[in-house]
PDB file of C-alpha atoms and ligand atoms in Angstrom:
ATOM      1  CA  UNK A 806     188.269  -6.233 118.954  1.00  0.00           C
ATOM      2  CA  UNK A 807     191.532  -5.820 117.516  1.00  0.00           C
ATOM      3  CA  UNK A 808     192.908  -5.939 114.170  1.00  0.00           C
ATOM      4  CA  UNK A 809     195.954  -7.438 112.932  1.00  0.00           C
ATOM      5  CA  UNK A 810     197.071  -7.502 108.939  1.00  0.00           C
ATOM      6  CA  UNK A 811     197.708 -10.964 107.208  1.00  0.00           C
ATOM      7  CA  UNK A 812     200.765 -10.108 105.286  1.00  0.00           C
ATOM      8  CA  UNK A 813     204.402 -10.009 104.884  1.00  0.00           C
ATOM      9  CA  UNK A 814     204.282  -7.452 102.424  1.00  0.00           C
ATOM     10  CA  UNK A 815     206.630  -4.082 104.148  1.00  0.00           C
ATOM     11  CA  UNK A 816     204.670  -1.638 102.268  1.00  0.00           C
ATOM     12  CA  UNK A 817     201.171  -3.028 102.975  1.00  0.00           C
ATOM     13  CA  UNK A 818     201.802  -2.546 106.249  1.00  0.00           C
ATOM     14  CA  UNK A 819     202.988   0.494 106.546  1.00  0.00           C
ATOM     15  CA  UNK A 820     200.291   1.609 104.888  1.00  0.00           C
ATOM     16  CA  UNK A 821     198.047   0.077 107.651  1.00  0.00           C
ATOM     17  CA  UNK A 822     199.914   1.234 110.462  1.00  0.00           C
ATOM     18  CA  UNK A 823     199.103   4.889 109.076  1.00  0.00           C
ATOM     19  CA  UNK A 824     195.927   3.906 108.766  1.00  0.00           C
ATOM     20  CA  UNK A 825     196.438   3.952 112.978  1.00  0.00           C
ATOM     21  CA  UNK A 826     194.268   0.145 112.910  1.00  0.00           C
ATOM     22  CA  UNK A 827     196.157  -2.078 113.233  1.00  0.00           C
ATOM     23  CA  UNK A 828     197.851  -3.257 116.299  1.00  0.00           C
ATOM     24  CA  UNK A 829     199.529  -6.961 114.755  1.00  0.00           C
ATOM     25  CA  UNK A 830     200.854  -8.426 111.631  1.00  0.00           C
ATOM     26  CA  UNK A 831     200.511 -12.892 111.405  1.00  0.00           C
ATOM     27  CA  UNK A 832     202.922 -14.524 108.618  1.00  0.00           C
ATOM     28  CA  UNK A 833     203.303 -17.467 107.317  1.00  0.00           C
ATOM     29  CA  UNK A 834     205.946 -19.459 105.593  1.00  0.00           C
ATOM     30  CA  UNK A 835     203.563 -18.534 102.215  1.00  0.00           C
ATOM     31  CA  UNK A 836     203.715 -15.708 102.700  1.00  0.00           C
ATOM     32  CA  UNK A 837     207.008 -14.752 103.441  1.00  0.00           C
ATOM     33  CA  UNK A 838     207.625 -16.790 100.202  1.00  0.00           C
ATOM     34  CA  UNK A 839     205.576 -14.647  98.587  1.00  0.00           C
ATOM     35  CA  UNK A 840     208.045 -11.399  99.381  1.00  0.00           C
ATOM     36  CA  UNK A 841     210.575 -13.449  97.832  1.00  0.00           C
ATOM     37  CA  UNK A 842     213.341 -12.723 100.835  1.00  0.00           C
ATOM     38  CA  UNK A 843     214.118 -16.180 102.601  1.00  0.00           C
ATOM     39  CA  UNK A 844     215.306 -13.938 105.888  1.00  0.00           C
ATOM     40  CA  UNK A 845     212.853 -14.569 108.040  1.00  0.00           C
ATOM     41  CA  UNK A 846     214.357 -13.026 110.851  1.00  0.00           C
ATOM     42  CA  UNK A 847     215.309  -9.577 109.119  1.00  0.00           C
ATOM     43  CA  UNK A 848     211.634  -9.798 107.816  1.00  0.00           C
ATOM     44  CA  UNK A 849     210.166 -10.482 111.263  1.00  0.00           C
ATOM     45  CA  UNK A 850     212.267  -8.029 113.273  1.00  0.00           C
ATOM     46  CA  UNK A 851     211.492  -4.837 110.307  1.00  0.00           C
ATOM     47  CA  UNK A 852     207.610  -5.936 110.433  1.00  0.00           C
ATOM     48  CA  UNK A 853     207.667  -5.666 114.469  1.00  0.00           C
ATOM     49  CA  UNK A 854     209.753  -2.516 114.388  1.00  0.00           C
ATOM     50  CA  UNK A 855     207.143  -1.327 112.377  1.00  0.00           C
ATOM     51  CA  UNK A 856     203.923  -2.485 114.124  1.00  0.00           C
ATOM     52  CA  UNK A 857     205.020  -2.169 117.473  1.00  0.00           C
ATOM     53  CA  UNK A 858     202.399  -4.976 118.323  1.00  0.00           C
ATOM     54  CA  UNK A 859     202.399  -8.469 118.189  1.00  0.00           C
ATOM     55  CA  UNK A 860     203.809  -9.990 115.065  1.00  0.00           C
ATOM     56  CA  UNK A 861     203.588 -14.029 114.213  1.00  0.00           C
ATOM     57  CA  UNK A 862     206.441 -15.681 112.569  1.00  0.00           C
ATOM     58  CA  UNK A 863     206.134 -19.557 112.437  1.00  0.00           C
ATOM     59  CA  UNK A 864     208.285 -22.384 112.488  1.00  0.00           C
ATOM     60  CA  UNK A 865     208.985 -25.148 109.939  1.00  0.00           C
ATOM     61  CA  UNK A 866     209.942 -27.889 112.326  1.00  0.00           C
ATOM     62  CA  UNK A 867     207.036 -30.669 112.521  1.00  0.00           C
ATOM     63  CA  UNK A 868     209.132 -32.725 115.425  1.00  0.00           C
ATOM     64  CA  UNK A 869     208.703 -31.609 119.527  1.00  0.00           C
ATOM     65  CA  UNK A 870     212.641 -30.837 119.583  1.00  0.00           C
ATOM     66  CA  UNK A 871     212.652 -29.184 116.232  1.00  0.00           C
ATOM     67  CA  UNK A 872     210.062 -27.256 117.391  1.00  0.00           C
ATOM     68  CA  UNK A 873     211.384 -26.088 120.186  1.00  0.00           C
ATOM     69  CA  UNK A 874     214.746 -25.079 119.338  1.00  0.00           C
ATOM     70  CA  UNK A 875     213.339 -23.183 116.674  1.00  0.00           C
ATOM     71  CA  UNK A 876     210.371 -21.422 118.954  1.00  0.00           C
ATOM     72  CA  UNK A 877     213.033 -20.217 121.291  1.00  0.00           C
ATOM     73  CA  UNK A 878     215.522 -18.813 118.914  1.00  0.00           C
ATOM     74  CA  UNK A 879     212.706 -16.967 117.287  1.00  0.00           C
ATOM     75  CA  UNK A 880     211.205 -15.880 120.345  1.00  0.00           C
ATOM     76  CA  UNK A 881     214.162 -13.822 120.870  1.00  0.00           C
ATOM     77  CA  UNK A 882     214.416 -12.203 117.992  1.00  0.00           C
ATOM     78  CA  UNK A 883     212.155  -9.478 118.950  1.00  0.00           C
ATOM     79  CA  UNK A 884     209.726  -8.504 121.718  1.00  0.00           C
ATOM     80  CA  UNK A 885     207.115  -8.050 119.738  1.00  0.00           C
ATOM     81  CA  UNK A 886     207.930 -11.555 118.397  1.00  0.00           C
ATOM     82  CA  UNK A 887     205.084 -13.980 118.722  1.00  0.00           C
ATOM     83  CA  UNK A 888     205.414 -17.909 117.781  1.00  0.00           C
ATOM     84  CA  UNK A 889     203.283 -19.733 115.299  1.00  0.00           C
ATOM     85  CA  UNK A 890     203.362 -23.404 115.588  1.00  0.00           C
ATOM     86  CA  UNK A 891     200.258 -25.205 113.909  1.00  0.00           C
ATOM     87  CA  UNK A 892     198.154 -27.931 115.554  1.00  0.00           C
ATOM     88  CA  UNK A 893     199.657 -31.181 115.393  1.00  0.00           C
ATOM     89  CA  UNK A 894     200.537 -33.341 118.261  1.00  0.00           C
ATOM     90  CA  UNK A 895     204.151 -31.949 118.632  1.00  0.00           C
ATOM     91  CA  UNK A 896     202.748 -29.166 118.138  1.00  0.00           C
ATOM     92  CA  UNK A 897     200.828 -29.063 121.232  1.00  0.00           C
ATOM     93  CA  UNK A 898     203.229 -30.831 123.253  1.00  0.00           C
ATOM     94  CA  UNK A 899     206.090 -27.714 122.324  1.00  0.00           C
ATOM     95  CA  UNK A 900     203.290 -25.285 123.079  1.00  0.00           C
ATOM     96  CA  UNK A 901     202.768 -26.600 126.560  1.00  0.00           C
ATOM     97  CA  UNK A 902     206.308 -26.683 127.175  1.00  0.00           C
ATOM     98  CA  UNK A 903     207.004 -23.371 125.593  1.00  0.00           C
ATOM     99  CA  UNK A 904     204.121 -21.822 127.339  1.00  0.00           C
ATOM    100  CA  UNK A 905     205.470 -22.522 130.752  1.00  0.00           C
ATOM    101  CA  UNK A 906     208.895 -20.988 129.809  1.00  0.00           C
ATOM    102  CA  UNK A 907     206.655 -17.735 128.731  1.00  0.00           C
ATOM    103  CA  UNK A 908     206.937 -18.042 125.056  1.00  0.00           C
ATOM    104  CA  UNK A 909     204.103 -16.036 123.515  1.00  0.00           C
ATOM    105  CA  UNK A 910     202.207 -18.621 121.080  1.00  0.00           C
ATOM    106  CA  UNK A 911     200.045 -18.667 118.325  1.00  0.00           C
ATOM    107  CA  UNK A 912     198.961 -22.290 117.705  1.00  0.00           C
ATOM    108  CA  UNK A 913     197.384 -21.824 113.633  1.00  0.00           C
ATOM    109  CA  UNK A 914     195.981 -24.363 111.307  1.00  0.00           C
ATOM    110  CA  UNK A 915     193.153 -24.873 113.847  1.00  0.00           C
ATOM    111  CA  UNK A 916     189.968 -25.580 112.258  1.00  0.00           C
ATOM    112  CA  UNK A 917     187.929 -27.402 114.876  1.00  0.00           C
ATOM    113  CA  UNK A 918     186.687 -26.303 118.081  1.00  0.00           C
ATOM    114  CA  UNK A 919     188.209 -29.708 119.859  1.00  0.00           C
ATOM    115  CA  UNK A 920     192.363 -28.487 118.247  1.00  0.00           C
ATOM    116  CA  UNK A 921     191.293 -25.196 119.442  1.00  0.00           C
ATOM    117  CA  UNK A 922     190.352 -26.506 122.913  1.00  0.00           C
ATOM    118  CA  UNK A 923     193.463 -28.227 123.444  1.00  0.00           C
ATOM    119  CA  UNK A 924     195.733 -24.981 122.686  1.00  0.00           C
ATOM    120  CA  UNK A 925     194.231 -23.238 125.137  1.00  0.00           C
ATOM    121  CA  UNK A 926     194.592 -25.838 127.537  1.00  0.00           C
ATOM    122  CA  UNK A 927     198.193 -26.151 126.394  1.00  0.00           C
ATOM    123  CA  UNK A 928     198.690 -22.855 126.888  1.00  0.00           C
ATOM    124  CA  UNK A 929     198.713 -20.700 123.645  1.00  0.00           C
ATOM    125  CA  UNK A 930     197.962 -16.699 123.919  1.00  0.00           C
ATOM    126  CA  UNK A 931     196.454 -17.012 120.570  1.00  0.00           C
ATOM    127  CA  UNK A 932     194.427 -19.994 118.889  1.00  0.00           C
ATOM    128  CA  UNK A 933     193.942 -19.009 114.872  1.00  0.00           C
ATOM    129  CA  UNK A 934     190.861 -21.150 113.656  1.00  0.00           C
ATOM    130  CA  UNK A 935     191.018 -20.885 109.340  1.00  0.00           C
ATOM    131  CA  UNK A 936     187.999 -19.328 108.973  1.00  0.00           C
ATOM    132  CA  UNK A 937     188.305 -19.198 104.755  1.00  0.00           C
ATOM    133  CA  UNK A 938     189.803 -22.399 104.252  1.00  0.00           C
ATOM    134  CA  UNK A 939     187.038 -24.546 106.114  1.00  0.00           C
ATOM    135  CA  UNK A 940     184.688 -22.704 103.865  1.00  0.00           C
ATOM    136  CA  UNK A 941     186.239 -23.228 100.847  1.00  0.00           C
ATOM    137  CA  UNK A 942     185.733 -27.310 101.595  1.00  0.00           C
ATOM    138  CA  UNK A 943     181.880 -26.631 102.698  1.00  0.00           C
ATOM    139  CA  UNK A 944     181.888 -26.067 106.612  1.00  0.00           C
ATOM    140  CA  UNK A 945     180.960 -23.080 108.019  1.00  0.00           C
ATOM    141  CA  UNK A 946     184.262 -21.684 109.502  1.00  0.00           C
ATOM    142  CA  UNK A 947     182.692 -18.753 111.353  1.00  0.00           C
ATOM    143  CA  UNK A 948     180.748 -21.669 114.057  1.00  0.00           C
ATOM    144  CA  UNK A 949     184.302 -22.997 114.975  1.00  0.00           C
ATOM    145  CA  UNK A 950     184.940 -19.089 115.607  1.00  0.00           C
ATOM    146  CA  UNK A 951     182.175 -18.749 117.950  1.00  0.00           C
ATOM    147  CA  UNK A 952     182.549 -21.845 119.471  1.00  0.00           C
ATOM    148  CA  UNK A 953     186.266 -20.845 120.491  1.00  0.00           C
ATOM    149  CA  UNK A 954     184.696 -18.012 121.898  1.00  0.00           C
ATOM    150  CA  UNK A 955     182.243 -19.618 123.693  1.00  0.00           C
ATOM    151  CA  UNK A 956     184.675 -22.110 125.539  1.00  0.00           C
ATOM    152  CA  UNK A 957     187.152 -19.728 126.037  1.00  0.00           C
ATOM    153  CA  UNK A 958     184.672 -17.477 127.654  1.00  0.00           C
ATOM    154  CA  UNK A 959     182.844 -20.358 129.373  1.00  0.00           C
ATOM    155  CA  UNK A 960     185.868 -21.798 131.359  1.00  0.00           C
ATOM    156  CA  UNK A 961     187.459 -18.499 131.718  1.00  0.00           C
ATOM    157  CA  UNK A 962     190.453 -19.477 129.213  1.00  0.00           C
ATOM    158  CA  UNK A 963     192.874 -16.655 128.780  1.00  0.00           C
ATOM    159  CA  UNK A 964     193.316 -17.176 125.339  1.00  0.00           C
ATOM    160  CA  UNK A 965     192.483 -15.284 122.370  1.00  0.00           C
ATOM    161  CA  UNK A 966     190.659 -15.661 119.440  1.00  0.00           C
ATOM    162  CA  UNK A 967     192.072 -14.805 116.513  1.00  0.00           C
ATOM    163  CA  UNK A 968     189.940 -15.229 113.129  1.00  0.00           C
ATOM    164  CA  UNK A 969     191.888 -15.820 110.229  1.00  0.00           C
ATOM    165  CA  UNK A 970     191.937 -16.936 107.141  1.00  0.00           C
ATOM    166  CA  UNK A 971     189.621 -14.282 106.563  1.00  0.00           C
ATOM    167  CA  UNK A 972     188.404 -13.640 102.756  1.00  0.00           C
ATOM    168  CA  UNK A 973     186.238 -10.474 102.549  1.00  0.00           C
ATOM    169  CA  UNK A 974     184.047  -7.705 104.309  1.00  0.00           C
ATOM    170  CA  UNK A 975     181.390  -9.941 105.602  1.00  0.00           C
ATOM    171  CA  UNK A 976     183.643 -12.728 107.767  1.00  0.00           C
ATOM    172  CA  UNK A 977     184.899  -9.502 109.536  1.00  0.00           C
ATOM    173  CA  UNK A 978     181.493  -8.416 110.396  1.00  0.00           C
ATOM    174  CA  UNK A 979     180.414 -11.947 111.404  1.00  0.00           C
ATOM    175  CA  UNK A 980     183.639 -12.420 113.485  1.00  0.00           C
ATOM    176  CA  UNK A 981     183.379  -8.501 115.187  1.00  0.00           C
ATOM    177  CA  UNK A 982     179.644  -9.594 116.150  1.00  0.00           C
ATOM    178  CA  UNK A 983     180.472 -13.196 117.674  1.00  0.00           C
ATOM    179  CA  UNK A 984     183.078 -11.101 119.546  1.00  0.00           C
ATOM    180  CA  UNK A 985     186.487 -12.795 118.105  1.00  0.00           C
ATOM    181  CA  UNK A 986     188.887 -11.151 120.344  1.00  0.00           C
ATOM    182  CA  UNK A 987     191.282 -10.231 116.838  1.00  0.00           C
ATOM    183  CA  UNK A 988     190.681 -10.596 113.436  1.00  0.00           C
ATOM    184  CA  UNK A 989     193.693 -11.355 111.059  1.00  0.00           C
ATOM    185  CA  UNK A 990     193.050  -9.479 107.267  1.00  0.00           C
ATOM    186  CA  UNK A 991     194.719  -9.714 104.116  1.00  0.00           C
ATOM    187  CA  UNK A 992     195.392  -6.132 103.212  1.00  0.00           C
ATOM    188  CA  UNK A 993     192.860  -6.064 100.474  1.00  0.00           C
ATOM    189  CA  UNK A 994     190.256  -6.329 102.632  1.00  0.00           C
ATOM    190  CA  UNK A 995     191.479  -3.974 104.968  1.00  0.00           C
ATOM    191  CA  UNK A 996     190.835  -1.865 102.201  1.00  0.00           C
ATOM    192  CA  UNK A 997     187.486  -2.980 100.930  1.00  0.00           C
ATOM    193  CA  UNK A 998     186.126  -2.415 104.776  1.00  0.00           C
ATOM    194  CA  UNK A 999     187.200   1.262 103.938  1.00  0.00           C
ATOM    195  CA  UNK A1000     185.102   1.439 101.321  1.00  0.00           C
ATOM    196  CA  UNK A1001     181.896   2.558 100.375  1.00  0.00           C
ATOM    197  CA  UNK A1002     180.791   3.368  96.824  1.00  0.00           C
ATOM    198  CA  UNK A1003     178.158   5.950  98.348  1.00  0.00           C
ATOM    199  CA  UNK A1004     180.751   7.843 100.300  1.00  0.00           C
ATOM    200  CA  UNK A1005     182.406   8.398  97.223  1.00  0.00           C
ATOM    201  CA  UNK A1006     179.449   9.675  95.523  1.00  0.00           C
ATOM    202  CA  UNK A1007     178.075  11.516  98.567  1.00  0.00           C
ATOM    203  CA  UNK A1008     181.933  13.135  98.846  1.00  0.00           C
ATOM    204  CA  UNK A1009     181.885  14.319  95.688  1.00  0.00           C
ATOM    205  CA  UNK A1010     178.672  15.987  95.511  1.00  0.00           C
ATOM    206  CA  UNK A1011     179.417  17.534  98.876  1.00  0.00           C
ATOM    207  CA  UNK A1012     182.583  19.327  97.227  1.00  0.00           C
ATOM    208  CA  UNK A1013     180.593  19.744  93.881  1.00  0.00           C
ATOM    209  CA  UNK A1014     178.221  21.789  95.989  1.00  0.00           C
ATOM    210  CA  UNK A1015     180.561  23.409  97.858  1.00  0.00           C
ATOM    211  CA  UNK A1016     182.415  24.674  94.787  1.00  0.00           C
ATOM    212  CA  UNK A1017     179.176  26.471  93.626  1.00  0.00           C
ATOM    213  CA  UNK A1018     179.397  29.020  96.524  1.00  0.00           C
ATOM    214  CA  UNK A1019     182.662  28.652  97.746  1.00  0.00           C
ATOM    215  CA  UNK A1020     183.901  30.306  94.034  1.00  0.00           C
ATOM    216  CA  UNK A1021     181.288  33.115  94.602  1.00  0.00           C
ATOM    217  CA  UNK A1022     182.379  33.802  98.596  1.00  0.00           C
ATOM    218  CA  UNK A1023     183.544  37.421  99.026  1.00  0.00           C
ATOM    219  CA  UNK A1024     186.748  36.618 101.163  1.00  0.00           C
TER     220      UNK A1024
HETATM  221  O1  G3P B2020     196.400 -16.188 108.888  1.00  0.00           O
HETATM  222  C1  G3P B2020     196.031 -17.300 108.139  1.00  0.00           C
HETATM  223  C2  G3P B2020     196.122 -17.034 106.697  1.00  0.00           C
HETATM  224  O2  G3P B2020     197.392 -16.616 106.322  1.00  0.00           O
HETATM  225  C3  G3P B2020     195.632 -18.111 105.805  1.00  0.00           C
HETATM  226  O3  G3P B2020     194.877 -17.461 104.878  1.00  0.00           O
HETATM  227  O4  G3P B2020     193.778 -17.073 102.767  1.00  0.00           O
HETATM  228  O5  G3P B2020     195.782 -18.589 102.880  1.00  0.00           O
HETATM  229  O6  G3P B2020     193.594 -19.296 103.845  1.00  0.00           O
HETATM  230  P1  G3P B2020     194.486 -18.157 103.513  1.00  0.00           P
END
């Protein structure tokens, strides 16, 4: 499983790319917004400079030509560049045309099994079910996660699964267990995976102990 940070946020990811974790950074318009800097291309291209992975940027064009226009001029911004176009029925008709032309998609705002179905057969890399938001309205996002998995794996579908939308520690167990092939976080819970109250406690009575002897060592 690989892991991929949900932000636009320069310094969040740097800090995750120490961390040595994460292999991808997904955007959206939101939150690019939320950066405040309305160059999404100088954004895109520092974040995949930095990453040196896959890196979604998405497009704001809802009709097939729109679409693709923009798809290919952001496809070459940057290798690492990978194109998020959400499910709608342009949508899927640009992904099958981009696809052939070996643009590198992400189809997002998937949150059924069927949408999910028909970007694979269209031809995305990655499909992006919304794991969080089809909880928030009372369905259980993590089934359309392992369903994905399930068909992909069942008809030998090259796509990937990527879970996102993700909200806290225990989707990312769920979704490492039903074997999503990435997992998209918001930095905050990269951070709350890191952490355990006990290894805080257990590190500080390990040095507390330690200080006991270490002070009366003969060096
Ligand atoms: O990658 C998808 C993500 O950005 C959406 O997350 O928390 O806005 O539902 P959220």
């Amino acid at each position: 499983m690989r892991l991929w940070l949900d932000t636009a946020n320069i310094e969040e990811i740097r800090q995750g790319v120490r961390l040595g974790v994460i292999s991808g950074v997904t955007t959206n318009p939101s939150l690019v917004a939320k950066e405040g800097d309305g160059n999404l291309q100088r954004v895109v291209t520092e974040i995949c400079e930095l990453v040196g992975g896959p890196v979604s940027a998405e497009v704001v064009a809802t009709e097939v030509e729109g679409i693709l226009a923009e798809a290919r001029r952001i496809a070459r911004w940057h290798q690492h560049v990978v194109v998020k176009i959400p499910c709608t029925e342009a949508g899927v008709q640009a992904i099958s045309i981009l696809a052939k032309e070996g643009v590198r998609i992400n189809m997002t705002l998937t949150f059924s099994p069927n949408q999910g179905l028909l970007g694979a057969l269209a031809g995305a890399t990655y499909v992006s079910p919304f794991l969080g938001r089809l909880d928030d309205v009372g369905h259980d996002g993590m089934q359309v996660v392992a369903d994905l998995v399930e068909i992909y794996d069942k008809y030998h579908l090259p796509t990937q699964v990527v879970a996102a939308s993700v909200r806290h520690p225990l989707h990312m167990v769920a979704a490492a267990k039903i074997g999503a092939h990435i997992a998209t976080v918001p930095y905050k819970v990269l951070q709350q995976m890191l952490q355990h109250p006990l290894t805080d406690v257990g590190l500080a009575r390990f040095l507390k102990d330690w200080q006991q002897v270490a002070g009366a060592a003969v060096l």
